[in-house]
Coordinates of C-alpha atoms in Angstrom, one line a residue:
M1 CA 8.1 18.8 -28.3
S2 CA 9.5 22.1 -26.9
H3 CA 12.1 22.3 -24.2
L4 CA 9.8 24.5 -22.1
F5 CA 7.0 22.0 -22.3
L6 CA 9.2 19.1 -21.3
T7 CA 10.7 21.1 -18.4
A8 CA 7.2 21.9 -17.2
R9 CA 6.2 18.3 -17.5
L10 CA 9.3 17.2 -15.6
I11 CA 8.5 19.6 -12.7
L12 CA 4.9 18.6 -12.5
L13 CA 5.6 14.9 -12.7
A14 CA 8.5 14.9 -10.3
G15 CA 6.5 17.1 -7.9
A16 CA 3.5 14.9 -8.0
L17 CA 5.6 11.8 -7.4
A18 CA 7.6 13.3 -4.5
L19 CA 5.0 15.3 -2.7
A20 CA 2.1 13.0 -3.0
G21 CA 4.3 10.1 -2.0
L22 CA 2.7 8.1 -4.9
A23 CA -0.5 7.9 -2.8
S24 CA -2.7 8.2 -5.8
A25 CA -0.5 5.9 -8.0
K26 CA -0.4 2.2 -7.5
G27 CA 0.9 -0.8 -9.4
D28 CA 0.4 -0.5 -13.1
E29 CA -0.3 3.2 -12.7
I30 CA 3.2 3.8 -11.2
A31 CA 4.8 1.8 -14.0
G32 CA 2.9 3.8 -16.6
L33 CA 3.9 7.2 -15.1
V34 CA 7.6 6.1 -14.9
A35 CA 7.5 4.7 -18.5
G36 CA 6.0 7.9 -19.8
H37 CA 8.7 10.0 -18.0
V38 CA 11.5 7.7 -19.3
D39 CA 10.1 8.0 -22.8
A40 CA 10.1 11.8 -22.5
A41 CA 13.7 11.8 -21.3
L42 CA 14.8 9.5 -24.2
E43 CA 13.1 11.8 -26.7
V44 CA 15.1 14.7 -25.4
R45 CA 18.3 12.6 -25.5
N46 CA 17.6 11.6 -29.1
E47 CA 17.3 15.3 -30.0
G48 CA 20.9 15.6 -29.1
R49 CA 20.4 17.0 -25.6
P50 CA 21.8 14.3 -23.3
V51 CA 22.5 16.7 -20.4
D52 CA 18.9 17.8 -20.2
A53 CA 17.8 14.2 -20.5
A54 CA 20.1 13.2 -17.7
L55 CA 18.6 15.9 -15.4
M56 CA 15.1 14.6 -16.2
L57 CA 16.1 11.0 -15.3
S58 CA 17.9 12.2 -12.2
D59 CA 14.8 14.0 -10.9
L60 CA 12.7 10.9 -11.6
L61 CA 15.1 8.7 -9.8
D62 CA 15.1 11.0 -6.8
A63 CA 11.3 11.0 -6.7
L64 CA 11.1 7.2 -6.9
L65 CA 13.6 6.7 -4.1
D66 CA 11.8 9.3 -1.9
A67 CA 8.4 7.6 -2.4
D68 CA 6.7 5.6 0.3
E69 CA 5.4 3.0 -2.1
A70 CA 7.5 -0.1 -2.4
L71 CA 9.0 -0.1 -5.8
D72 CA 9.1 -3.0 -8.3
P73 CA 12.9 -3.7 -8.8
A74 CA 12.3 -4.0 -12.5
I75 CA 11.1 -0.4 -12.6
L76 CA 14.0 0.9 -10.6
S77 CA 16.5 -1.1 -12.7
D78 CA 15.0 0.2 -15.9
V79 CA 15.4 3.8 -14.8
L80 CA 19.0 3.2 -13.6
F81 CA 19.8 1.5 -17.0
H82 CA 18.6 4.4 -19.1
Y83 CA 20.1 6.9 -16.7
A84 CA 23.5 5.2 -17.1
K85 CA 23.3 5.2 -20.9
T86 CA 22.3 8.9 -20.9
L87 CA 25.1 9.9 -18.5
R88 CA 27.6 8.3 -20.9
L89 CA 26.3 10.5 -23.7
A90 CA 26.6 13.5 -21.4
D91 CA 30.3 12.8 -21.0
R92 CA 29.9 11.6 -17.4
P93 CA 31.3 8.0 -17.5
D94 CA 32.1 7.8 -13.8
A95 CA 28.5 8.6 -12.9
A96 CA 27.3 6.2 -15.6
E97 CA 29.4 3.5 -14.1
T98 CA 27.8 4.1 -10.7
M99 CA 24.3 3.8 -12.1
A100 CA 25.1 0.7 -14.2
R101 CA 26.5 -1.0 -11.1
R102 CA 23.4 -0.2 -9.1
A103 CA 21.3 -1.7 -11.9
L104 CA 23.5 -4.8 -12.1
Q105 CA 23.2 -5.3 -8.4
I106 CA 19.4 -5.3 -8.7
D107 CA 19.3 -7.5 -11.8
T108 CA 21.8 -10.1 -10.7
G109 CA 19.8 -13.0 -9.3
R110 CA 16.5 -11.3 -10.3
L111 CA 16.9 -12.0 -14.0
P112 CA 18.0 -15.4 -15.6
A113 CA 21.7 -15.6 -16.2
D114 CA 21.0 -15.8 -20.0
S115 CA 18.6 -12.8 -20.1
P116 CA 19.4 -10.2 -22.8
A117 CA 18.2 -7.5 -20.4
L118 CA 21.1 -8.5 -18.1
A119 CA 23.5 -8.5 -21.0
A120 CA 22.4 -4.9 -21.8
V121 CA 23.4 -3.8 -18.2
Y122 CA 26.8 -5.6 -18.6
S123 CA 27.2 -3.7 -21.9
V124 CA 26.5 -0.3 -20.6
L125 CA 28.8 -0.9 -17.6
G126 CA 31.6 -2.1 -19.9
A127 CA 31.1 1.0 -22.2
A128 CA 31.3 3.3 -19.2
L129 CA 34.6 1.7 -18.1
L130 CA 35.9 1.9 -21.6
D131 CA 35.2 5.7 -21.6
Q132 CA 37.4 6.0 -18.5
G133 CA 40.2 4.1 -20.2
R134 CA 39.8 1.0 -18.0
G135 CA 40.1 -1.6 -20.7
A136 CA 40.8 -4.6 -18.6
E137 CA 37.7 -4.0 -16.3
A138 CA 35.6 -3.2 -19.4
E139 CA 36.6 -6.5 -21.0
I140 CA 35.2 -8.5 -18.0
E141 CA 31.8 -6.9 -18.3
L142 CA 31.6 -7.1 -22.1
R143 CA 32.7 -10.8 -22.2
A144 CA 29.8 -11.5 -19.8
A145 CA 27.4 -9.9 -22.2
L146 CA 28.7 -11.4 -25.5
P147 CA 27.7 -15.1 -25.0
I148 CA 24.2 -14.0 -23.9
Y149 CA 23.7 -11.9 -27.1
E150 CA 25.2 -14.7 -29.3
A151 CA 22.8 -17.3 -27.8
A152 CA 19.8 -15.0 -27.9
F153 CA 20.3 -13.3 -31.3
G154 CA 23.1 -14.9 -33.1
D155 CA 24.6 -12.6 -35.8
H156 CA 22.8 -9.5 -34.7
A157 CA 23.8 -5.9 -34.2
Y158 CA 23.8 -6.3 -30.4
T159 CA 26.5 -9.0 -30.9
A160 CA 28.4 -6.8 -33.3
V161 CA 28.3 -3.8 -31.0
T162 CA 29.7 -5.9 -28.2
L163 CA 32.5 -7.3 -30.4
Y164 CA 33.4 -3.8 -31.4
Q165 CA 33.6 -2.6 -27.8
L166 CA 35.7 -5.7 -26.9
A167 CA 38.0 -4.7 -29.7
Q168 CA 38.3 -1.2 -28.2
A169 CA 39.0 -2.9 -24.8
A170 CA 41.7 -5.1 -26.3
D171 CA 43.3 -2.1 -28.1
A172 CA 43.4 -0.1 -24.8
Q173 CA 45.4 -3.0 -23.3
A174 CA 47.8 -3.1 -26.3
H175 CA 46.4 -6.5 -27.3
Y176 CA 46.5 -5.4 -30.9
P177 CA 46.1 -8.7 -32.8
A178 CA 43.1 -9.6 -30.6
A179 CA 41.6 -6.2 -31.2
A180 CA 42.0 -6.6 -34.9
R181 CA 40.3 -10.0 -34.9
L182 CA 37.4 -8.8 -32.8
A183 CA 36.8 -5.7 -35.0
A184 CA 36.9 -8.0 -38.0
R185 CA 34.3 -10.3 -36.4
A186 CA 32.0 -7.3 -35.8
L187 CA 32.3 -6.3 -39.4
V188 CA 31.4 -9.8 -40.7
I189 CA 28.1 -9.3 -38.8
L190 CA 27.5 -5.7 -39.6
T191 CA 28.0 -6.1 -43.4
R192 CA 25.8 -9.0 -43.9
V193 CA 22.8 -8.6 -41.5
P194 CA 19.9 -6.9 -43.4
E195 CA 18.8 -3.5 -42.2
A196 CA 15.4 -5.0 -41.3
D197 CA 17.0 -7.3 -38.8
Q198 CA 18.7 -4.5 -36.9
P199 CA 17.3 -3.7 -33.4
D200 CA 15.4 -0.5 -32.9
G201 CA 17.6 2.5 -32.8
L202 CA 20.5 0.7 -34.5
S203 CA 19.5 0.4 -38.1
G204 CA 20.5 4.0 -38.8
Q205 CA 23.8 3.5 -36.9
A206 CA 24.8 0.2 -38.5
R207 CA 26.7 1.9 -41.4
F208 CA 28.4 4.3 -39.0
L209 CA 29.4 1.5 -36.6
A210 CA 30.8 -0.5 -39.5
A211 CA 33.0 2.4 -40.5
R212 CA 34.1 2.7 -36.9
S213 CA 34.8 -1.0 -36.8
Y214 CA 36.9 -0.8 -39.9
G215 CA 38.9 2.0 -38.3
E216 CA 39.4 0.0 -35.1
W217 CA 40.5 -3.0 -37.2
Y218 CA 42.9 -0.9 -39.3
D219 CA 44.4 0.8 -36.2
S220 CA 44.9 -2.4 -34.3
A221 CA 46.3 -4.3 -37.3
R222 CA 48.7 -1.4 -37.9
R223 CA 50.0 -1.4 -34.3
A224 CA 50.5 -5.2 -34.6
S225 CA 52.4 -4.8 -37.9
D226 CA 49.7 -6.9 -39.6
W227 CA 49.9 -5.3 -43.0
G228 CA 47.6 -7.8 -44.5
G229 CA 45.0 -6.9 -41.9
T230 CA 45.4 -3.2 -42.5
R231 CA 44.9 -3.8 -46.3
D232 CA 41.7 -5.8 -45.8
A233 CA 40.4 -3.2 -43.3
M234 CA 41.0 -0.3 -45.7
L235 CA 39.5 -2.1 -48.7
G236 CA 36.5 -2.9 -46.6
R237 CA 36.1 0.7 -45.6
A238 CA 36.4 1.8 -49.2
A239 CA 33.8 -0.7 -50.2
L240 CA 31.5 0.6 -47.5
A241 CA 32.1 4.2 -48.7
G242 CA 31.2 3.1 -52.2
A243 CA 28.2 1.1 -51.3
G244 CA 25.6 3.9 -51.9
Q245 CA 23.3 3.7 -54.9
D246 CA 23.9 7.3 -56.0
R247 CA 26.9 7.2 -58.3
A248 CA 27.9 10.8 -57.8
A249 CA 27.7 10.5 -54.0
R250 CA 29.7 7.3 -54.2
R251 CA 32.5 9.0 -56.1
V252 CA 32.6 11.8 -53.6
E253 CA 32.9 9.4 -50.7
L254 CA 35.7 7.4 -52.5
S255 CA 37.6 10.6 -53.3
E256 CA 37.3 11.7 -49.7
F257 CA 38.5 8.3 -48.6
L258 CA 41.5 8.5 -50.9
L259 CA 42.3 12.0 -49.7
A260 CA 42.2 10.8 -46.0
R261 CA 44.6 7.9 -46.9
S262 CA 47.0 10.3 -48.7
L263 CA 47.1 12.5 -45.6
E264 CA 47.7 9.5 -43.4
S265 CA 50.4 8.3 -45.8
Q266 CA 52.1 11.7 -45.5
A267 CA 52.1 11.3 -41.7
A268 CA 53.4 7.8 -42.0
F269 CA 56.2 9.1 -44.3
E270 CA 57.2 11.6 -41.6
A271 CA 57.3 8.8 -39.0
G272 CA 59.2 6.4 -41.3
R273 CA 56.4 3.7 -41.2
F274 CA 57.1 2.4 -44.7
P275 CA 55.4 -1.0 -44.5
E276 CA 52.2 0.9 -43.6
I277 CA 52.7 3.3 -46.5
E278 CA 53.1 0.3 -48.8
V279 CA 49.6 -0.9 -47.7
L280 CA 48.0 2.6 -48.0
A281 CA 49.3 3.1 -51.5
A282 CA 48.4 -0.4 -52.7
V283 CA 44.8 0.0 -51.4
A284 CA 44.5 3.4 -53.2
M285 CA 45.6 1.8 -56.4
E286 CA 43.1 -1.0 -56.1
I287 CA 40.3 1.5 -55.5
W288 CA 41.3 3.6 -58.5
Q289 CA 41.4 0.4 -60.7
A290 CA 37.8 -0.3 -59.6
E291 CA 36.7 3.3 -60.1
Q292 CA 38.7 4.3 -63.2
D293 CA 36.7 7.4 -63.9
L294 CA 38.2 9.0 -60.8
D295 CA 41.0 11.6 -61.4
P296 CA 44.1 9.7 -62.5
V297 CA 46.2 11.9 -60.2
Y298 CA 45.1 9.6 -57.4
M299 CA 46.6 6.6 -59.1
S300 CA 49.9 8.5 -60.0
A301 CA 50.3 9.6 -56.4
A302 CA 49.6 6.1 -55.0
M303 CA 52.2 4.6 -57.4
A304 CA 54.8 7.2 -56.4
A305 CA 54.1 6.6 -52.7
L306 CA 54.4 2.8 -53.2
A307 CA 57.7 3.2 -55.1
H308 CA 59.1 5.3 -52.3
A309 CA 58.0 2.9 -49.6
L310 CA 59.6 0.0 -51.5
S311 CA 62.8 1.9 -51.9
E312 CA 63.0 2.7 -48.2
Q313 CA 62.5 -0.9 -47.4
A314 CA 65.6 -1.9 -49.4
R315 CA 63.6 -3.3 -52.3
P316 CA 65.2 -1.4 -55.2
D317 CA 64.1 -3.7 -58.0
E318 CA 60.4 -3.5 -57.0
A319 CA 60.7 0.3 -56.5
L320 CA 62.2 0.7 -60.0
A321 CA 59.5 -1.5 -61.6
M322 CA 56.8 0.6 -59.9
Q323 CA 58.4 3.9 -61.1
G324 CA 58.4 2.4 -64.6
R325 CA 54.7 1.5 -64.3
R326 CA 53.9 4.9 -63.0
F327 CA 55.7 6.6 -65.9
E328 CA 53.9 4.5 -68.4
F329 CA 50.6 5.2 -66.7
V330 CA 51.1 9.0 -66.6
T331 CA 52.3 9.2 -70.2
T332 CA 49.1 7.4 -71.3
A333 CA 46.4 8.6 -68.9
M334 CA 47.8 12.1 -68.2
Q335 CA 49.5 13.1 -71.5
D336 CA 47.6 16.4 -71.4
R337 CA 49.3 17.3 -68.1
P338 CA 53.0 18.0 -69.0
V339 CA 53.9 18.8 -65.4
S340 CA 52.8 15.4 -64.2
V341 CA 54.7 13.7 -67.0
A342 CA 57.8 15.7 -66.2
Y343 CA 57.8 14.7 -62.5
A344 CA 57.1 11.1 -63.4
L345 CA 60.0 11.1 -65.9
S346 CA 62.3 12.6 -63.3
S347 CA 61.4 10.0 -60.7
Y348 CA 61.8 7.2 -63.2
V349 CA 65.2 8.4 -64.4
T350 CA 66.4 8.8 -60.8
A351 CA 65.3 5.3 -59.9
L352 CA 67.2 3.9 -63.0
T353 CA 70.4 5.7 -61.9
N354 CA 69.9 4.5 -58.3
N355 CA 69.8 1.0 -59.7
G356 CA 73.0 1.5 -61.7
Q357 CA 71.2 1.6 -65.1
D358 CA 72.7 4.9 -66.2
A359 CA 72.6 4.1 -69.9
E360 CA 68.9 3.3 -69.8
A361 CA 68.2 6.4 -67.8
R362 CA 69.9 8.6 -70.4
A363 CA 68.0 6.9 -73.2
V364 CA 64.6 7.3 -71.5
F365 CA 65.4 11.0 -70.7
A366 CA 66.5 11.7 -74.3
R367 CA 63.3 10.2 -75.7
H368 CA 60.9 12.3 -73.6
A369 CA 62.6 15.4 -72.3
A370 CA 62.7 17.4 -75.5
A371 CA 58.9 17.2 -76.1
L372 CA 58.3 18.6 -72.6
Q373 CA 60.7 21.5 -72.5
G374 CA 58.4 24.0 -74.3
R375 CA 55.4 23.0 -72.2
L376 CA 56.8 23.7 -68.8
G377 CA 57.0 26.8 -66.6
G378 CA 60.1 27.9 -64.7
T379 CA 59.7 25.9 -61.5
D380 CA 58.7 22.8 -63.4
R381 CA 61.4 23.3 -66.0
A382 CA 63.9 23.2 -63.2
V383 CA 62.8 19.6 -62.4
L384 CA 63.9 18.5 -65.8
A385 CA 67.1 20.6 -65.6
M386 CA 68.1 18.9 -62.3
T387 CA 67.4 15.5 -63.8
E388 CA 69.7 16.2 -66.7
A389 CA 72.3 17.7 -64.4
R390 CA 72.2 14.4 -62.4
L391 CA 72.9 12.4 -65.6
L392 CA 75.7 14.7 -66.7
S393 CA 77.3 14.5 -63.2
L394 CA 77.2 10.7 -63.3
D395 CA 78.9 10.9 -66.7
G396 CA 81.7 13.0 -65.2
D397 CA 80.7 16.3 -66.9
H398 CA 80.6 18.2 -63.6
A399 CA 80.9 21.6 -65.2
S400 CA 77.8 21.2 -67.4
A401 CA 76.0 19.6 -64.5
L402 CA 76.7 22.6 -62.2
R403 CA 75.8 25.0 -65.0
L404 CA 72.4 23.4 -65.4
A405 CA 71.9 23.4 -61.6
G406 CA 72.6 27.2 -61.6
E407 CA 69.9 27.6 -64.3
A408 CA 67.5 25.5 -62.4
Q409 CA 68.1 27.6 -59.3
A410 CA 67.3 30.8 -61.2
D411 CA 64.0 29.2 -62.4
L412 CA 63.1 28.1 -59.0
E413 CA 63.7 31.5 -57.4
A414 CA 62.0 33.4 -60.1
G415 CA 59.0 31.0 -60.1
G416 CA 58.3 31.3 -56.4
A417 CA 59.2 27.7 -55.6
T418 CA 58.0 26.1 -52.4
A419 CA 60.3 25.2 -49.5
H420 CA 59.9 21.6 -50.4
D421 CA 61.0 22.2 -54.0
L422 CA 64.1 24.2 -52.8
Q423 CA 64.9 21.5 -50.3
N424 CA 65.0 18.8 -53.0
F425 CA 67.1 21.1 -55.2
H426 CA 69.7 21.7 -52.6
S427 CA 69.9 18.0 -51.7
E428 CA 70.4 17.1 -55.4
R429 CA 73.0 19.9 -56.0
S430 CA 74.9 18.8 -52.9
A431 CA 75.3 15.4 -54.5
I432 CA 76.4 16.9 -57.8
A433 CA 79.0 19.2 -56.0
R434 CA 80.2 16.2 -54.0
R435 CA 80.9 14.2 -57.2
A436 CA 82.7 17.2 -58.5
G437 CA 84.9 17.3 -55.4
Q438 CA 83.5 20.7 -54.3
Y439 CA 82.9 19.6 -50.7
E440 CA 82.5 23.0 -49.1
D441 CA 79.6 23.7 -51.6
A442 CA 78.2 20.2 -51.0
Y443 CA 78.1 20.7 -47.3
A444 CA 76.6 24.2 -47.6
D445 CA 73.9 22.9 -50.0
L446 CA 73.0 20.1 -47.7
L447 CA 72.9 22.4 -44.7
R448 CA 70.6 24.7 -46.5
G449 CA 68.4 21.7 -47.5
R450 CA 68.2 20.7 -43.8
E451 CA 67.1 24.2 -42.9
L452 CA 64.4 24.2 -45.5
A453 CA 63.2 20.7 -44.5
D454 CA 63.1 21.7 -40.8
P455 CA 62.7 18.1 -39.7
A456 CA 61.0 17.4 -36.4
P457 CA 63.4 16.7 -33.5
G458 CA 63.7 13.0 -32.9
S459 CA 62.5 12.1 -36.4
F460 CA 64.0 9.8 -38.9
D461 CA 64.3 12.8 -41.3
A462 CA 66.4 14.7 -38.8
M463 CA 68.7 11.6 -38.5
Y464 CA 69.1 11.5 -42.3
W465 CA 70.1 15.1 -42.7
D466 CA 72.5 15.2 -39.7
G467 CA 74.0 11.8 -40.6
S468 CA 74.6 13.0 -44.2
L469 CA 76.2 16.2 -43.0
A470 CA 78.5 14.3 -40.6
V471 CA 79.7 12.1 -43.5
I472 CA 80.8 15.1 -45.5
A473 CA 82.3 16.8 -42.5
L474 CA 84.4 13.8 -41.4
Y475 CA 85.5 12.1 -44.7
H476 CA 85.8 15.1 -47.0
L477 CA 86.2 18.3 -45.0
H478 CA 88.3 16.5 -42.3
R479 CA 86.4 18.2 -39.5
P480 CA 85.9 15.4 -36.9
G481 CA 84.6 17.8 -34.2
T482 CA 81.8 19.1 -36.5
A483 CA 81.1 15.6 -37.6
L484 CA 80.9 14.4 -34.0
D485 CA 78.3 17.1 -33.2
R486 CA 76.2 16.0 -36.1
V487 CA 76.5 12.4 -35.2
R488 CA 75.3 13.1 -31.7
D489 CA 72.2 14.9 -33.1
A490 CA 71.6 12.1 -35.6
S491 CA 71.9 9.4 -32.9
A492 CA 69.5 11.3 -30.6
S493 CA 67.0 11.5 -33.5
L494 CA 67.3 7.8 -34.3
I495 CA 66.7 6.9 -30.7
G496 CA 63.8 9.2 -30.4
H497 CA 62.3 7.8 -33.6
A498 CA 62.8 4.2 -32.5
S499 CA 61.2 5.0 -29.1
A500 CA 58.1 6.5 -30.9
Q501 CA 57.8 3.4 -32.9
A502 CA 58.2 0.9 -30.0
D503 CA 54.5 0.8 -29.0
A504 CA 53.9 -2.3 -31.0
R505 CA 57.4 -3.6 -32.0
G506 CA 60.9 -3.2 -30.8
I507 CA 63.9 -1.7 -32.7
A508 CA 65.2 -5.2 -33.4
D509 CA 62.3 -5.6 -35.8
E510 CA 63.1 -2.4 -37.6
G511 CA 65.7 -3.3 -40.3
R512 CA 66.2 0.3 -41.4
E513 CA 66.7 1.6 -37.9
V514 CA 69.1 -1.2 -37.0
T515 CA 71.2 -0.5 -40.2
S516 CA 71.2 3.2 -39.4
L517 CA 72.2 2.6 -35.8
R518 CA 75.1 0.5 -36.9
N519 CA 76.3 3.1 -39.5
L520 CA 76.0 5.9 -37.0
F521 CA 78.0 3.9 -34.5
I522 CA 80.8 3.4 -37.0
L523 CA 80.7 7.1 -38.0
R524 CA 80.7 8.2 -34.4
T525 CA 83.7 6.0 -33.5
E526 CA 85.7 7.4 -36.4
A527 CA 84.7 11.0 -35.5
V528 CA 85.7 10.5 -31.9
W529 CA 89.1 9.1 -32.9
G530 CA 89.6 12.0 -35.4
A531 CA 88.6 14.6 -32.9
A532 CA 91.2 13.2 -30.4
H533 CA 94.0 13.0 -32.9
A534 CA 93.6 16.0 -35.3
R535 CA 92.8 19.6 -35.4
E536 CA 90.1 21.0 -37.7
P537 CA 91.2 23.4 -40.4

């Protein structure tokens, strides 16, 4: 139906109702005219034009209110109800609230207290309040609707929608565990009620709503630090993505899901949310194991992220075991990708040395490095060179370690290395120079690494770089004033990071932050004392 035709119909119908005062329309005839106009407006709304539909319903409402004929309250309530729903879709939640309250005023007392029609009005009012960020008020209306739907329909999409909206209301009030439970209850219904049992207009939305509910469950569980809940929500979302019959489409959906999780994992890394990363990575691994013909790079990336998250949570044995599993996986499933093997080897050797297993690290490197050397380009060859330099440095052969670091730098610069590659290089060479007693070079390399990293102010990364620079400045270069400046920056970053994470849990629950705060306090105390009693060179 064209827009011009509908507009003409609106003008004619509204004009007839208003000007004739409904003189020629009585009883059932009025109901038929109104129903036809409401249907026309809903057709426009379903075409994705809620603003036009709202205008149609507004003119109809004006005509009805101007008419001389006494109106059946049921007719007026029905128009108000559909007008409220349409105003929500037109991004006018305040007006939607007004119309829903008018409908509720008519229906309260007119309809039985257990009428699903009354529950529908509660629901649209609650949704309009949610759209305005008024979670507590929305919860009151939605809780009035829920028992009516449960009694009338049981496990039905109406019930699931209301549970999902209640989850949103709880989340808006920072009641995260409750929000997670409500979203999970909605999903139980949405994932087991057959399509044929869905109400009109919802069967096509059930899958979409289920995905939204998984998202609400995941977000609320994460804010509540319920990592088991986040894992279950993510696995459910992945299963939903893979539920299609078309194998190729299913693989695309799963790949997109994993990509989204990897991007979220990166954001979580930057924010220092390592328990969350542990869940993200573990879920990605479970998905890959179920869909083993997906690119193994997903599995390798998930294992690397999981190992990093475990390490940052002071679980070195588990992190080392995961790096070992990753290296074994890559050498088996990705042996035709020497770059991937080289990076996995470097990570595994580094993990071994971090755990004090230097001899095993040397043995692993010796067994695999030679076969890779001729298969790598300059930038990737530099990764192996820096890994070997680390081993030589730990053995006390600082001259050879620094020579290899110089060769690696030449490869990186010639190969157009990324800022991230150079950042890692300068950080590692700083550690080598520090072991060699070349503290000026160690400080300069670390400072260059910080410049390349360009951490966000107030982030945990900024705290790490500034704290590390302060240690060298105070204990090795004997520059307490410089150290004190760096400690101040690091402390500000830690406080900023902790504040950003305090939405669902306090700093007392963040072991890594508490440890860092204690270490910075000690460092600051010594820097203040040093600045007061010594001059910098």
